[in-house]
mmCIF file of C-alpha atoms in Angstrom:
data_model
loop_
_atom_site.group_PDB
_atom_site.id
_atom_site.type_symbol
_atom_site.label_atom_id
_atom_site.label_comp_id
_atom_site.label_asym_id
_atom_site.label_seq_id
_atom_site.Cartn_x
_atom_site.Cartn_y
_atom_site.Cartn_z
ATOM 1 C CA UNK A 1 51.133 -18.783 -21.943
ATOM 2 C CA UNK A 2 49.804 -18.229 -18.394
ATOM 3 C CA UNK A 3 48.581 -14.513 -18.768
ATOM 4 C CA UNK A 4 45.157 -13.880 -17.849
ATOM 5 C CA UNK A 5 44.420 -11.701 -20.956
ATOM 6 C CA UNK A 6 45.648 -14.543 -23.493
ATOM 7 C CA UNK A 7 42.796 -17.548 -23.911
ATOM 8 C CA UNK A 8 42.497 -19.801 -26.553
ATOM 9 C CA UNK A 9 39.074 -21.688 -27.165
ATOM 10 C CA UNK A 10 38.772 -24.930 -26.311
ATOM 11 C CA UNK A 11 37.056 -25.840 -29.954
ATOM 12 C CA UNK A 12 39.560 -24.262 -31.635
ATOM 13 C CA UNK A 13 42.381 -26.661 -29.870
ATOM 14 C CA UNK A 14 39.884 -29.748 -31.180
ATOM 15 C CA UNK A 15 39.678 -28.724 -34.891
ATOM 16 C CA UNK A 16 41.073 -30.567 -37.357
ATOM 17 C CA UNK A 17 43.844 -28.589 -39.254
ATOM 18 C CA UNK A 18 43.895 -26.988 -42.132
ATOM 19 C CA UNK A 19 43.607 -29.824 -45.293
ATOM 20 C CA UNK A 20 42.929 -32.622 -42.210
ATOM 21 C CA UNK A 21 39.996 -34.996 -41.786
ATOM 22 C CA UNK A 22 39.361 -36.178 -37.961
ATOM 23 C CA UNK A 23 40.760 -40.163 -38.405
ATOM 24 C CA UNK A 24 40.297 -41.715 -35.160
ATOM 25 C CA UNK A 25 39.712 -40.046 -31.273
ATOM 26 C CA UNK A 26 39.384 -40.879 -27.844
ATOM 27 C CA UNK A 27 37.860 -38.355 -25.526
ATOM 28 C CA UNK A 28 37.154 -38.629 -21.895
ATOM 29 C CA UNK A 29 35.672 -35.798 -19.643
ATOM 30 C CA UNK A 30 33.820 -35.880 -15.709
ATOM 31 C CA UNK A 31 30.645 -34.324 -17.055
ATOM 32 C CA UNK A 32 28.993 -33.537 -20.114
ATOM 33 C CA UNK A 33 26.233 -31.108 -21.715
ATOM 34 C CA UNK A 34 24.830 -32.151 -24.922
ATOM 35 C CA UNK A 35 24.506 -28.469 -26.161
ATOM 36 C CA UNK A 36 28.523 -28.704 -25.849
ATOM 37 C CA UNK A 37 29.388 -32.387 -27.174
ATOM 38 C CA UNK A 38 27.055 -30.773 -30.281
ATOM 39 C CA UNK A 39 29.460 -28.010 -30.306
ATOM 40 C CA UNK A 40 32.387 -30.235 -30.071
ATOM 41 C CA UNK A 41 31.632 -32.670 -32.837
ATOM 42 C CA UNK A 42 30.348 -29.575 -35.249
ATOM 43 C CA UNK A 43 33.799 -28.453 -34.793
ATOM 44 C CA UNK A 44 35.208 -32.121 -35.533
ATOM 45 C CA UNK A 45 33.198 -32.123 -38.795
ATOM 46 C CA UNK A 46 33.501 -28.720 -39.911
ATOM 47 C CA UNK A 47 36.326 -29.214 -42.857
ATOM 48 C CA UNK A 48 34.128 -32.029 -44.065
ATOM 49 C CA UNK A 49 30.874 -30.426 -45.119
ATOM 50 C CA UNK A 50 30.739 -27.261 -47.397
ATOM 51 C CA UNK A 51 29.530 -23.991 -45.087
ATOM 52 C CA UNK A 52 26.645 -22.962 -47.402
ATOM 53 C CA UNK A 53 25.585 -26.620 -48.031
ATOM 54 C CA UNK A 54 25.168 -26.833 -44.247
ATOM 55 C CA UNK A 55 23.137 -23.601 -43.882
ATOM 56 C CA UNK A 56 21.156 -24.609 -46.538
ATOM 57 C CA UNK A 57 20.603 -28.694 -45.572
ATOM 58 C CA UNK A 58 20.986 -29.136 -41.853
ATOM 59 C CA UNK A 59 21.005 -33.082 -42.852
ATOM 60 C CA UNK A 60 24.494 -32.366 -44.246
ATOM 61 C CA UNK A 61 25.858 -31.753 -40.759
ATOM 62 C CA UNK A 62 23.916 -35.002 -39.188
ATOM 63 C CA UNK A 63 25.452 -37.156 -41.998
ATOM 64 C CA UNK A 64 28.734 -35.774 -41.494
ATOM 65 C CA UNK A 65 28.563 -36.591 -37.995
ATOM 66 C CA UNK A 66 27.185 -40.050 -38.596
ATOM 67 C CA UNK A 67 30.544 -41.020 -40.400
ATOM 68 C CA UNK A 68 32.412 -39.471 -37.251
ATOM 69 C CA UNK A 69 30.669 -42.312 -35.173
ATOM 70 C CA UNK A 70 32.394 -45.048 -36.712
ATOM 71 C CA UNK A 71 35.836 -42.747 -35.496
ATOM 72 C CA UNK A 72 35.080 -41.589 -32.221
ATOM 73 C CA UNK A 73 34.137 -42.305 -28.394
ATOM 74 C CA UNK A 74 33.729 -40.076 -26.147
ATOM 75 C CA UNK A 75 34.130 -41.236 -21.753
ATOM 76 C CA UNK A 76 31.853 -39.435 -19.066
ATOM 77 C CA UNK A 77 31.488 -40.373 -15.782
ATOM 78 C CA UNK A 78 28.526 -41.952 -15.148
ATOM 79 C CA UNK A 79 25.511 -40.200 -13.745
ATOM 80 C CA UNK A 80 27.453 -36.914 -15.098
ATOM 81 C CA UNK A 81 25.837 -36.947 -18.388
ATOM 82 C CA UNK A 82 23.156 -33.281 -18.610
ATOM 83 C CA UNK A 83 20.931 -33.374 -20.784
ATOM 84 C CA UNK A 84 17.334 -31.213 -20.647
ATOM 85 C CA UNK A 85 14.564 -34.138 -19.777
ATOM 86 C CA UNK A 86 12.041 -32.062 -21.524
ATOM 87 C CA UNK A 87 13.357 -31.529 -24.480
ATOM 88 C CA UNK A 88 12.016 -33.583 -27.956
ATOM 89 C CA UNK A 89 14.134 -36.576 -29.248
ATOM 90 C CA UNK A 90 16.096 -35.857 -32.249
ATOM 91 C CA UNK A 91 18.303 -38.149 -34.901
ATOM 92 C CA UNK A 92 21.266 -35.935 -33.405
ATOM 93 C CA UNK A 93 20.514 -37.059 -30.359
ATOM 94 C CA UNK A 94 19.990 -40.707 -30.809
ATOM 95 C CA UNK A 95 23.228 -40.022 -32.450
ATOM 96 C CA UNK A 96 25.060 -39.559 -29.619
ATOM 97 C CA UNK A 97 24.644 -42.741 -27.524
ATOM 98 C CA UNK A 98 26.382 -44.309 -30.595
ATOM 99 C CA UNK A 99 29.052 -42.096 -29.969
ATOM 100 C CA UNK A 100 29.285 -41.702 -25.438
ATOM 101 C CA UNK A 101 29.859 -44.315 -23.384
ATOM 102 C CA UNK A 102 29.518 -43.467 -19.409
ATOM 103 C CA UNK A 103 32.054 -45.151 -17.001
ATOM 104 C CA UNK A 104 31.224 -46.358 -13.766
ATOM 105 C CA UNK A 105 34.597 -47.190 -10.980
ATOM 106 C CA UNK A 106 33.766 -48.458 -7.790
ATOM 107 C CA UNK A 107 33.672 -45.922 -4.469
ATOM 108 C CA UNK A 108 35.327 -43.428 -6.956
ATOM 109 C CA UNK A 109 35.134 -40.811 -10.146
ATOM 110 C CA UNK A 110 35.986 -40.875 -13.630
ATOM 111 C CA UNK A 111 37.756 -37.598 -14.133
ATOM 112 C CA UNK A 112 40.499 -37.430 -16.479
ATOM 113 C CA UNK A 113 39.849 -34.433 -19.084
ATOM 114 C CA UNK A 114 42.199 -35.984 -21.891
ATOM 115 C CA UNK A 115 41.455 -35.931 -26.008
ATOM 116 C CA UNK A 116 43.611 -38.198 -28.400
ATOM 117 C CA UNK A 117 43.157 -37.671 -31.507
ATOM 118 C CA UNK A 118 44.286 -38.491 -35.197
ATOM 119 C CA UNK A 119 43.647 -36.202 -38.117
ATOM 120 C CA UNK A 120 44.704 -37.585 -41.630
ATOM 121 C CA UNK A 121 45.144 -36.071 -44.632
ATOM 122 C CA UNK A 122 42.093 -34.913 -47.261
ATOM 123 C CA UNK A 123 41.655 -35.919 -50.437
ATOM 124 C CA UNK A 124 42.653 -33.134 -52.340
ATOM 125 C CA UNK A 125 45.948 -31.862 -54.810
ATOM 126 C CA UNK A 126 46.404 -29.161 -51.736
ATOM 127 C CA UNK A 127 46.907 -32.519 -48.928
ATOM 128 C CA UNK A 128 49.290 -34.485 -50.883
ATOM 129 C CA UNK A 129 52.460 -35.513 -49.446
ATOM 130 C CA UNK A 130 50.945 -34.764 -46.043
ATOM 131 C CA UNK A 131 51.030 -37.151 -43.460
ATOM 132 C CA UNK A 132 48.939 -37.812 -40.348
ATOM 133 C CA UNK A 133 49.332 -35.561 -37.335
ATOM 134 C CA UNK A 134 48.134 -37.009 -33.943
ATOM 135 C CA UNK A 135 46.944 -34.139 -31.189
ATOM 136 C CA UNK A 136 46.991 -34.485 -27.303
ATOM 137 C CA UNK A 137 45.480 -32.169 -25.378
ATOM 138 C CA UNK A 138 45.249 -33.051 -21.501
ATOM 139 C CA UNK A 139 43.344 -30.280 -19.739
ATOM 140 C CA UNK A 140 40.694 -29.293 -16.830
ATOM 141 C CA UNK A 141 38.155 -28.847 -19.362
ATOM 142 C CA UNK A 142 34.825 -30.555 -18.924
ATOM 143 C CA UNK A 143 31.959 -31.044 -22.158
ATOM 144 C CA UNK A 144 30.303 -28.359 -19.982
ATOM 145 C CA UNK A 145 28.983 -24.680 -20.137
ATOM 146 C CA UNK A 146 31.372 -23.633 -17.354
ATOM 147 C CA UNK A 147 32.760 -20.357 -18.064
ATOM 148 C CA UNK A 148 35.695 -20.520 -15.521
ATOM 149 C CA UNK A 149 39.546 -20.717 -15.580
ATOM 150 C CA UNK A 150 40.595 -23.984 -17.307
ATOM 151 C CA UNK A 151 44.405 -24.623 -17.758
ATOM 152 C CA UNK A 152 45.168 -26.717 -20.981
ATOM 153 C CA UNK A 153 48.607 -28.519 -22.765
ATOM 154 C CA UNK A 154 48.471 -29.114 -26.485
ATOM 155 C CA UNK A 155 50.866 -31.320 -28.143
ATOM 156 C CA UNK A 156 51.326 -31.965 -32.050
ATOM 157 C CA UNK A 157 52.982 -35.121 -33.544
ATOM 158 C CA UNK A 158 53.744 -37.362 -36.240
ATOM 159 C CA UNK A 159 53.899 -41.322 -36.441
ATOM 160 C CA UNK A 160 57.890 -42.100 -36.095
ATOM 161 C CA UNK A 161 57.471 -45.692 -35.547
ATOM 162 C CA UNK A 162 60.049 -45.550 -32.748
ATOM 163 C CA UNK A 163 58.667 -46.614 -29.507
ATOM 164 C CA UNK A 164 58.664 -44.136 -26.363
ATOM 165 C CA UNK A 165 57.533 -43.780 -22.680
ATOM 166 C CA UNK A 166 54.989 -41.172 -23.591
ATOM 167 C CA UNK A 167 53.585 -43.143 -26.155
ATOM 168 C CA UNK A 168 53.459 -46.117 -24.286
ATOM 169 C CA UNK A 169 51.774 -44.444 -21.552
ATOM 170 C CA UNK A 170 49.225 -42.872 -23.478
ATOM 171 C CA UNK A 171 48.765 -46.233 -25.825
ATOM 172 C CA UNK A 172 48.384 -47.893 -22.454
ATOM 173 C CA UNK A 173 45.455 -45.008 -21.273
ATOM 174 C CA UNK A 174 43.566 -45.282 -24.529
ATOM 175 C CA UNK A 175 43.594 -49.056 -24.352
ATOM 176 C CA UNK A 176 42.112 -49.141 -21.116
ATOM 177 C CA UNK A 177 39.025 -46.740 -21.673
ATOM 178 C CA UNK A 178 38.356 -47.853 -24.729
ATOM 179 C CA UNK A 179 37.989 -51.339 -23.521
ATOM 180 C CA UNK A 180 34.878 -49.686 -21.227
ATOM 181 C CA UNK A 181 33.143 -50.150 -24.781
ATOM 182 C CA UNK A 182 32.581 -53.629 -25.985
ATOM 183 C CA UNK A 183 31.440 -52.537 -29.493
ATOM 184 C CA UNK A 184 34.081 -50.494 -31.240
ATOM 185 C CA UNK A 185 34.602 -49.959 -34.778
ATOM 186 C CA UNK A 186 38.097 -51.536 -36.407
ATOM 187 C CA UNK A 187 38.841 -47.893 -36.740
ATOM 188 C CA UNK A 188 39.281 -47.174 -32.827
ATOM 189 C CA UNK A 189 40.436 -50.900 -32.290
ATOM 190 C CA UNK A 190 43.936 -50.735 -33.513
ATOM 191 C CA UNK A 191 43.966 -46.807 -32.587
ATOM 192 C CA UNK A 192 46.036 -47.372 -29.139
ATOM 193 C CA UNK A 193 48.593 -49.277 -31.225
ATOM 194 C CA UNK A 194 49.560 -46.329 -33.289
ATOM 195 C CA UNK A 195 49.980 -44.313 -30.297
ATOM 196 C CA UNK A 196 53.287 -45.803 -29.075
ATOM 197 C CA UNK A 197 55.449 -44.741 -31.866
ATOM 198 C CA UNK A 198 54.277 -40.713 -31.693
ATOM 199 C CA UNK A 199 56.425 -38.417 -31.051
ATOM 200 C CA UNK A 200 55.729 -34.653 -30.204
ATOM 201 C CA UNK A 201 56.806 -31.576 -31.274
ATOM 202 C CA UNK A 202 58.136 -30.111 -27.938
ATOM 203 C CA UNK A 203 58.909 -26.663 -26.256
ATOM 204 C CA UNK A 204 61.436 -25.876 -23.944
ATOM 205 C CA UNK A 205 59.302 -26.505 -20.792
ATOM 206 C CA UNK A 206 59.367 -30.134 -22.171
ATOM 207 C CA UNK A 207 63.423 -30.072 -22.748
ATOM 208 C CA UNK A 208 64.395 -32.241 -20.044
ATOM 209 C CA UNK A 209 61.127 -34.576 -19.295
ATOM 210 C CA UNK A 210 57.869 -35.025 -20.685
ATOM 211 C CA UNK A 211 55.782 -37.922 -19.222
ATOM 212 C CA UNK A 212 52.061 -38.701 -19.764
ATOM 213 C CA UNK A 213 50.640 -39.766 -15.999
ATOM 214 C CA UNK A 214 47.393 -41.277 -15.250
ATOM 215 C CA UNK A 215 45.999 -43.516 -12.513
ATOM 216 C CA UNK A 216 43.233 -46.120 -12.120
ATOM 217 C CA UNK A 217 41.996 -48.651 -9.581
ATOM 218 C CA UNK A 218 44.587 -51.308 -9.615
ATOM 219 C CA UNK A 219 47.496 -49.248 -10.815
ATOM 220 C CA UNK A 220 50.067 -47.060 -9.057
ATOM 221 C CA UNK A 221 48.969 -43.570 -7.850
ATOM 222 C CA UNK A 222 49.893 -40.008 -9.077
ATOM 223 C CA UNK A 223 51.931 -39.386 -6.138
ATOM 224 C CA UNK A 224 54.277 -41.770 -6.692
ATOM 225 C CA UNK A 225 55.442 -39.564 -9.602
ATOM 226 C CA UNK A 226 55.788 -36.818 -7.217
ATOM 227 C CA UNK A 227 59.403 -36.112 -4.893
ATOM 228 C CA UNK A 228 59.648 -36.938 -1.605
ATOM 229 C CA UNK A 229 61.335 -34.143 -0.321
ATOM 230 C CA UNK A 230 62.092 -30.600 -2.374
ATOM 231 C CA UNK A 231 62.233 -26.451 -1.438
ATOM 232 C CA UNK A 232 59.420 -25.536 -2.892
ATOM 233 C CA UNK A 233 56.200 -26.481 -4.376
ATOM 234 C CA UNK A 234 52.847 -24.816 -6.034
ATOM 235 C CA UNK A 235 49.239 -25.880 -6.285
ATOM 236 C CA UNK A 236 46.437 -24.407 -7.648
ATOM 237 C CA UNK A 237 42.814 -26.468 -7.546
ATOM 238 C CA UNK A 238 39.393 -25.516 -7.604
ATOM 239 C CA UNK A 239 39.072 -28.307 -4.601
ATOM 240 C CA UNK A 240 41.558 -28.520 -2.036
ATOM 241 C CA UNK A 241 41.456 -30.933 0.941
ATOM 242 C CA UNK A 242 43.265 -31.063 4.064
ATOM 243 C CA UNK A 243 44.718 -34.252 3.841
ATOM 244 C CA UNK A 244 46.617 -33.427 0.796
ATOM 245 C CA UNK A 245 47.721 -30.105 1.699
ATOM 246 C CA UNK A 246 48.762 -31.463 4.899
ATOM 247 C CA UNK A 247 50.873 -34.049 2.867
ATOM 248 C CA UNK A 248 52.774 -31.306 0.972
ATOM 249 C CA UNK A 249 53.336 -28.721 3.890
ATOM 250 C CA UNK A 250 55.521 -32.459 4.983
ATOM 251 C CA UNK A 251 57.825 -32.881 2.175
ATOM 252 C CA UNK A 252 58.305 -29.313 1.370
ATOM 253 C CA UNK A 253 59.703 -26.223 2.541
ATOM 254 C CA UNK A 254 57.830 -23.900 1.177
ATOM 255 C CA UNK A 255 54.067 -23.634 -0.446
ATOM 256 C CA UNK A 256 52.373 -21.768 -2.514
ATOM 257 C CA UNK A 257 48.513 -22.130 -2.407
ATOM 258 C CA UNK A 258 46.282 -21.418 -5.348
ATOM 259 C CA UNK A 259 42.394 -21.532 -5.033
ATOM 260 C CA UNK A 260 38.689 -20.103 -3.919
ATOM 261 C CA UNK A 261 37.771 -18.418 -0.823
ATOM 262 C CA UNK A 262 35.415 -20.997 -0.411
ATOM 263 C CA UNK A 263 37.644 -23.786 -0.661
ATOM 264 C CA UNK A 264 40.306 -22.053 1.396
ATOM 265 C CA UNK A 265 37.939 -21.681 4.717
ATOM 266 C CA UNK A 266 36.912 -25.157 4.713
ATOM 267 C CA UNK A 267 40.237 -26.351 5.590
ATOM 268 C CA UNK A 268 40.734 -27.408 9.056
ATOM 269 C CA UNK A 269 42.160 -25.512 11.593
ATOM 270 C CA UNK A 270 45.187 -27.396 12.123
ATOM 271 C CA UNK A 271 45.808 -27.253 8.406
ATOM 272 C CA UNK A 272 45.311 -23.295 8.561
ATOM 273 C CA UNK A 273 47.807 -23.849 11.015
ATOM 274 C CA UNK A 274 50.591 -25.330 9.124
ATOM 275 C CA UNK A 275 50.165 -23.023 6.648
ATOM 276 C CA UNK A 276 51.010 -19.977 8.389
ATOM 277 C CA UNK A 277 54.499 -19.522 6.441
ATOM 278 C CA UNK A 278 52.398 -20.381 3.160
ATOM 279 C CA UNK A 279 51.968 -17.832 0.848
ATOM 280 C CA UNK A 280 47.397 -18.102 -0.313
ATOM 281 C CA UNK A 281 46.242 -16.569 -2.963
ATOM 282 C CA UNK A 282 42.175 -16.736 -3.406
ATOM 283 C CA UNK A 283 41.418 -16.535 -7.066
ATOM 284 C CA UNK A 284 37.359 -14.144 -7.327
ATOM 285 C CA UNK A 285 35.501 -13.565 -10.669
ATOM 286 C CA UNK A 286 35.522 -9.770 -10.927
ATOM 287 C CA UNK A 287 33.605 -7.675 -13.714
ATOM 288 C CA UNK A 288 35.515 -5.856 -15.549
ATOM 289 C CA UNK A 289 34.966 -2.632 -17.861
ATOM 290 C CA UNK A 290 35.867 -4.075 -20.727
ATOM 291 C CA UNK A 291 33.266 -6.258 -21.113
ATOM 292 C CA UNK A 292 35.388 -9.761 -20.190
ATOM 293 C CA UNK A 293 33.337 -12.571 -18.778
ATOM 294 C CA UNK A 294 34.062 -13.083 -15.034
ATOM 295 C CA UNK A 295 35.703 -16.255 -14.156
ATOM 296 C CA UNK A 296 35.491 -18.650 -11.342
ATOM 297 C CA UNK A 297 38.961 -21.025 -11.478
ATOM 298 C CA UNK A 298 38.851 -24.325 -12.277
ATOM 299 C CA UNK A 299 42.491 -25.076 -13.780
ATOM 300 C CA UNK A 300 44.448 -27.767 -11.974
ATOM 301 C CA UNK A 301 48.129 -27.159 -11.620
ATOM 302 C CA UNK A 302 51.057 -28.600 -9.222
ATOM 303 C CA UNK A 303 54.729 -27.170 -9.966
ATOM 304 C CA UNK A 304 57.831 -28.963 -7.566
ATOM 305 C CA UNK A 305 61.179 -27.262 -7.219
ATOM 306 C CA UNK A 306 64.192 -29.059 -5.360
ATOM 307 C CA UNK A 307 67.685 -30.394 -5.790
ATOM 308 C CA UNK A 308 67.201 -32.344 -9.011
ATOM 309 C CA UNK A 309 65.222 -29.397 -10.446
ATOM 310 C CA UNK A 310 61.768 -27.921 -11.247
ATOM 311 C CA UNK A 311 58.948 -30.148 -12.276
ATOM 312 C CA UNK A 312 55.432 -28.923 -13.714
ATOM 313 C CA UNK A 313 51.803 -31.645 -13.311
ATOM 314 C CA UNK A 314 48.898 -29.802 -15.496
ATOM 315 C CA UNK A 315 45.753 -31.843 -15.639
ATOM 316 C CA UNK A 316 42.665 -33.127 -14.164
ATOM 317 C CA UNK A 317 43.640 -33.863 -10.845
ATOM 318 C CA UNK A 318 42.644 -31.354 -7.831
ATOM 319 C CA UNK A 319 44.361 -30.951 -4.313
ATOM 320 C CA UNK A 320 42.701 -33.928 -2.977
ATOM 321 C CA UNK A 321 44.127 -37.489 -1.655
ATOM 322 C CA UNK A 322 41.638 -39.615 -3.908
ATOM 323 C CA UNK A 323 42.919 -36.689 -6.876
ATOM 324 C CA UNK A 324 46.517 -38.079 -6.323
ATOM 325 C CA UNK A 325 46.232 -41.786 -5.478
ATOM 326 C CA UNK A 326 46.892 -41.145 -1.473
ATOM 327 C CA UNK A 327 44.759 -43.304 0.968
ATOM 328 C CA UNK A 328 42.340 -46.462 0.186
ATOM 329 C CA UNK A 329 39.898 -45.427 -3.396
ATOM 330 C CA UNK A 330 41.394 -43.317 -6.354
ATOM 331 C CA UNK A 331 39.760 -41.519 -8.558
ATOM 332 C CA UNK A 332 40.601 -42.071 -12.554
ATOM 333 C CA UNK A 333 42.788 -38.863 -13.453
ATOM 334 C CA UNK A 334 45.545 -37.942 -15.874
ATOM 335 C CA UNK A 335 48.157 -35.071 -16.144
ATOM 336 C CA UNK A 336 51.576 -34.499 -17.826
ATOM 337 C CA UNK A 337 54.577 -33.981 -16.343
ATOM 338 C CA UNK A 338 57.644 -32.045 -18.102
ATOM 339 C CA UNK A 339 60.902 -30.720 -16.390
ATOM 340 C CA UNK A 340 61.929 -27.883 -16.099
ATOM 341 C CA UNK A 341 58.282 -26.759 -16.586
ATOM 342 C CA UNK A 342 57.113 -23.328 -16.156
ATOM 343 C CA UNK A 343 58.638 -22.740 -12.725
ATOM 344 C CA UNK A 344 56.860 -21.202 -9.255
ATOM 345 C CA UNK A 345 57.919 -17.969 -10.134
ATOM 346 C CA UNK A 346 56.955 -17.535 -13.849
ATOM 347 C CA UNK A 347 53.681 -18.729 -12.835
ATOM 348 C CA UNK A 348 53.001 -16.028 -9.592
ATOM 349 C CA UNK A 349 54.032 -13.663 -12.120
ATOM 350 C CA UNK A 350 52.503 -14.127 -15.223
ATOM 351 C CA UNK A 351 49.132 -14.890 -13.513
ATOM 352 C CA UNK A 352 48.879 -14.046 -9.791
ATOM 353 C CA UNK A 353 50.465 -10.764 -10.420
ATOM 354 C CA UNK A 354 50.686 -8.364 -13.199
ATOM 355 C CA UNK A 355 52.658 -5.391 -13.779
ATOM 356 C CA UNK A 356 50.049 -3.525 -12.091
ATOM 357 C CA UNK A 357 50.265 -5.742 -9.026
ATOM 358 C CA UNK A 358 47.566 -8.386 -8.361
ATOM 359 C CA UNK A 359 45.516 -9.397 -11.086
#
């Protein structure tokens, strides 16, 4: 799950599956490349359009993805949108503005990394009797070319029609972005309605609790959600800030710090301070002989242990107080929660140390 040598790709946890059509979708991200939303929607389209048609009749693939308009929006941050200013105009790319909107929240960022999506059934002797399947996947994962550490959580369900906090929640999320786009297609419309009756397959981490969490301006903060008081916690952010870490080091015995050299020596020095019973781990790209890319970190993870139990956040948020709702403006983020989670020391084991030792 957490080991360094296992990664899955991040188009391969968009694509439809097998005998499954892309229905419906809401997709939000901080920043986006247009060489990877091309990437992203090829991989939306690909069980729709024959694979020697397309070689043959690039047009194929543009009408296929002209249909997925009328399906699908995708939410950037604005002014986060890359795109090369040099580069010709092309009916691909005028098809894109039908399909991103850009967000823009006052003295703060939109930065959840969340896809909803609904896949339906093809229309073929192979699909029938098949029913819908919905897909969540709430993740670090920008529309960029990053090639760093992203940590992901993938969740697979069906339309039960019975009415639950984590489909309320996320009903509730899609209802609000999508309203960021005054022109939507019926399709998208009534999409947040179908939400609240999913319910997910689940794993054990998920056993006890699984909640979807997300803050904007005007609603309660991520760190409500989190205890006031426990033995132990874990974080691990690309970004870390002294006001948060010095929050944590306050309502818990023991921390566990996750992130870059960088980011580590531009804490303060009375933050350095408080953490001098902390165990710090600095996460480096390092080439390796096998050929595997080198990777900077930019997986977001918080894990809480305490009297009522253990408690895993996996998301978009980073080790910050606008991250996590603390102070005056909050950032637009979203993570899960489940109980009992993964646990602090599953994690240092599976990827902070190996059987080797370090990784």
């Amino acid at each position: 799950m957490l080991e360094p040598s296992e990664r899955t790709s991040f188009l391969d946890a968009l694509r439809p599956p097998f005998g499954y059509r892309l229905e419906a979708g809401v997709g939000t991200a901080f920043s986006l490349d247009f060489e990877v939303l091309t990437a992203v929607l090829q991989a939306f389209v690909d069980a729709e359009i024959d694979e020697e048609d397309s070689r043959q009749d690039p047009t194929v693939v543009i009408q296929a993805i002209t249909r997925l308009s009328r399906r699908v929006r995708i939410f950037v941050n604005r002014g986060s949108i890359r795109f090369d200013r040099e580069r010709r105009a092309t009916r691909l790319f005028a098809l894109f503005d039908r399909i991103v909107r850009d967000v823009t929240l006052p003295n703060a960022s939109f930065h959840p990394k969340v896809w909803v999506l609904k896949y339906g059934p093809r229309q073929s002797p192979e699909s029938s009797g098949l029913h819908p399947v919905y897909r969540l996947l709430c993740s670090s994962r920008n529309l960029s070319t990053s090639k760093a550490w992203e940590l992901a959580l993938k969740l697979e369900g069906t339309q039960e029609g019975r009415k639950g906090t984590m489909g309320r929640s996320l009903a509730a999320f899609c209802r609000t972005v999508l309203a960021q786009d005054p022109h939507l297609p019926r399709d998208l419309t009534v999409f947040p309605s179908e939400l609240q009756g999913i319910t997910f397959v689940t794993g054990r981490e998920m056993q006890d609790s699984l909640e979807f969490l997300w803050q904007w301006s005007g609603r309660s903060s991520l760190e409500q959600h989190l205890p006031s008081r426990g033995h132990r916690v874990l974080v691990m952010a690309p970004f870390v800030r002294s006001g948060f870490i010095d929050t944590l080091v306050t309502r818990f015995d023991q921390l566990t710090l996750v992130s870059t050299q960088e980011e580590l020596d531009a804490l303060s020095d009375a933050t350095h301070e408080r953490l001098g019973n902390a165990d710090i781990y600095a996460v480096r790209p390092r080439e390796t002989g096998s050929g595997e890319p080198a990777l900077d970190l930019h997986g977001k993870l918080l894990i809480v242990e305490g009297a009522a139990g253990s408690r895993t956040y996996l998301g978009s948020a980073n080790a910050s107080n606008r991250a996590w709702g603390l102070g005056g403006s909050r950032n637009c983020e979203a993570m899960v929660s489940m109980e009992p989670g993964i646990g602090i020391d599953r994690f240092v084991k599976v990827f902070v140390r190996g059987p080797e030792g370090l990784h």
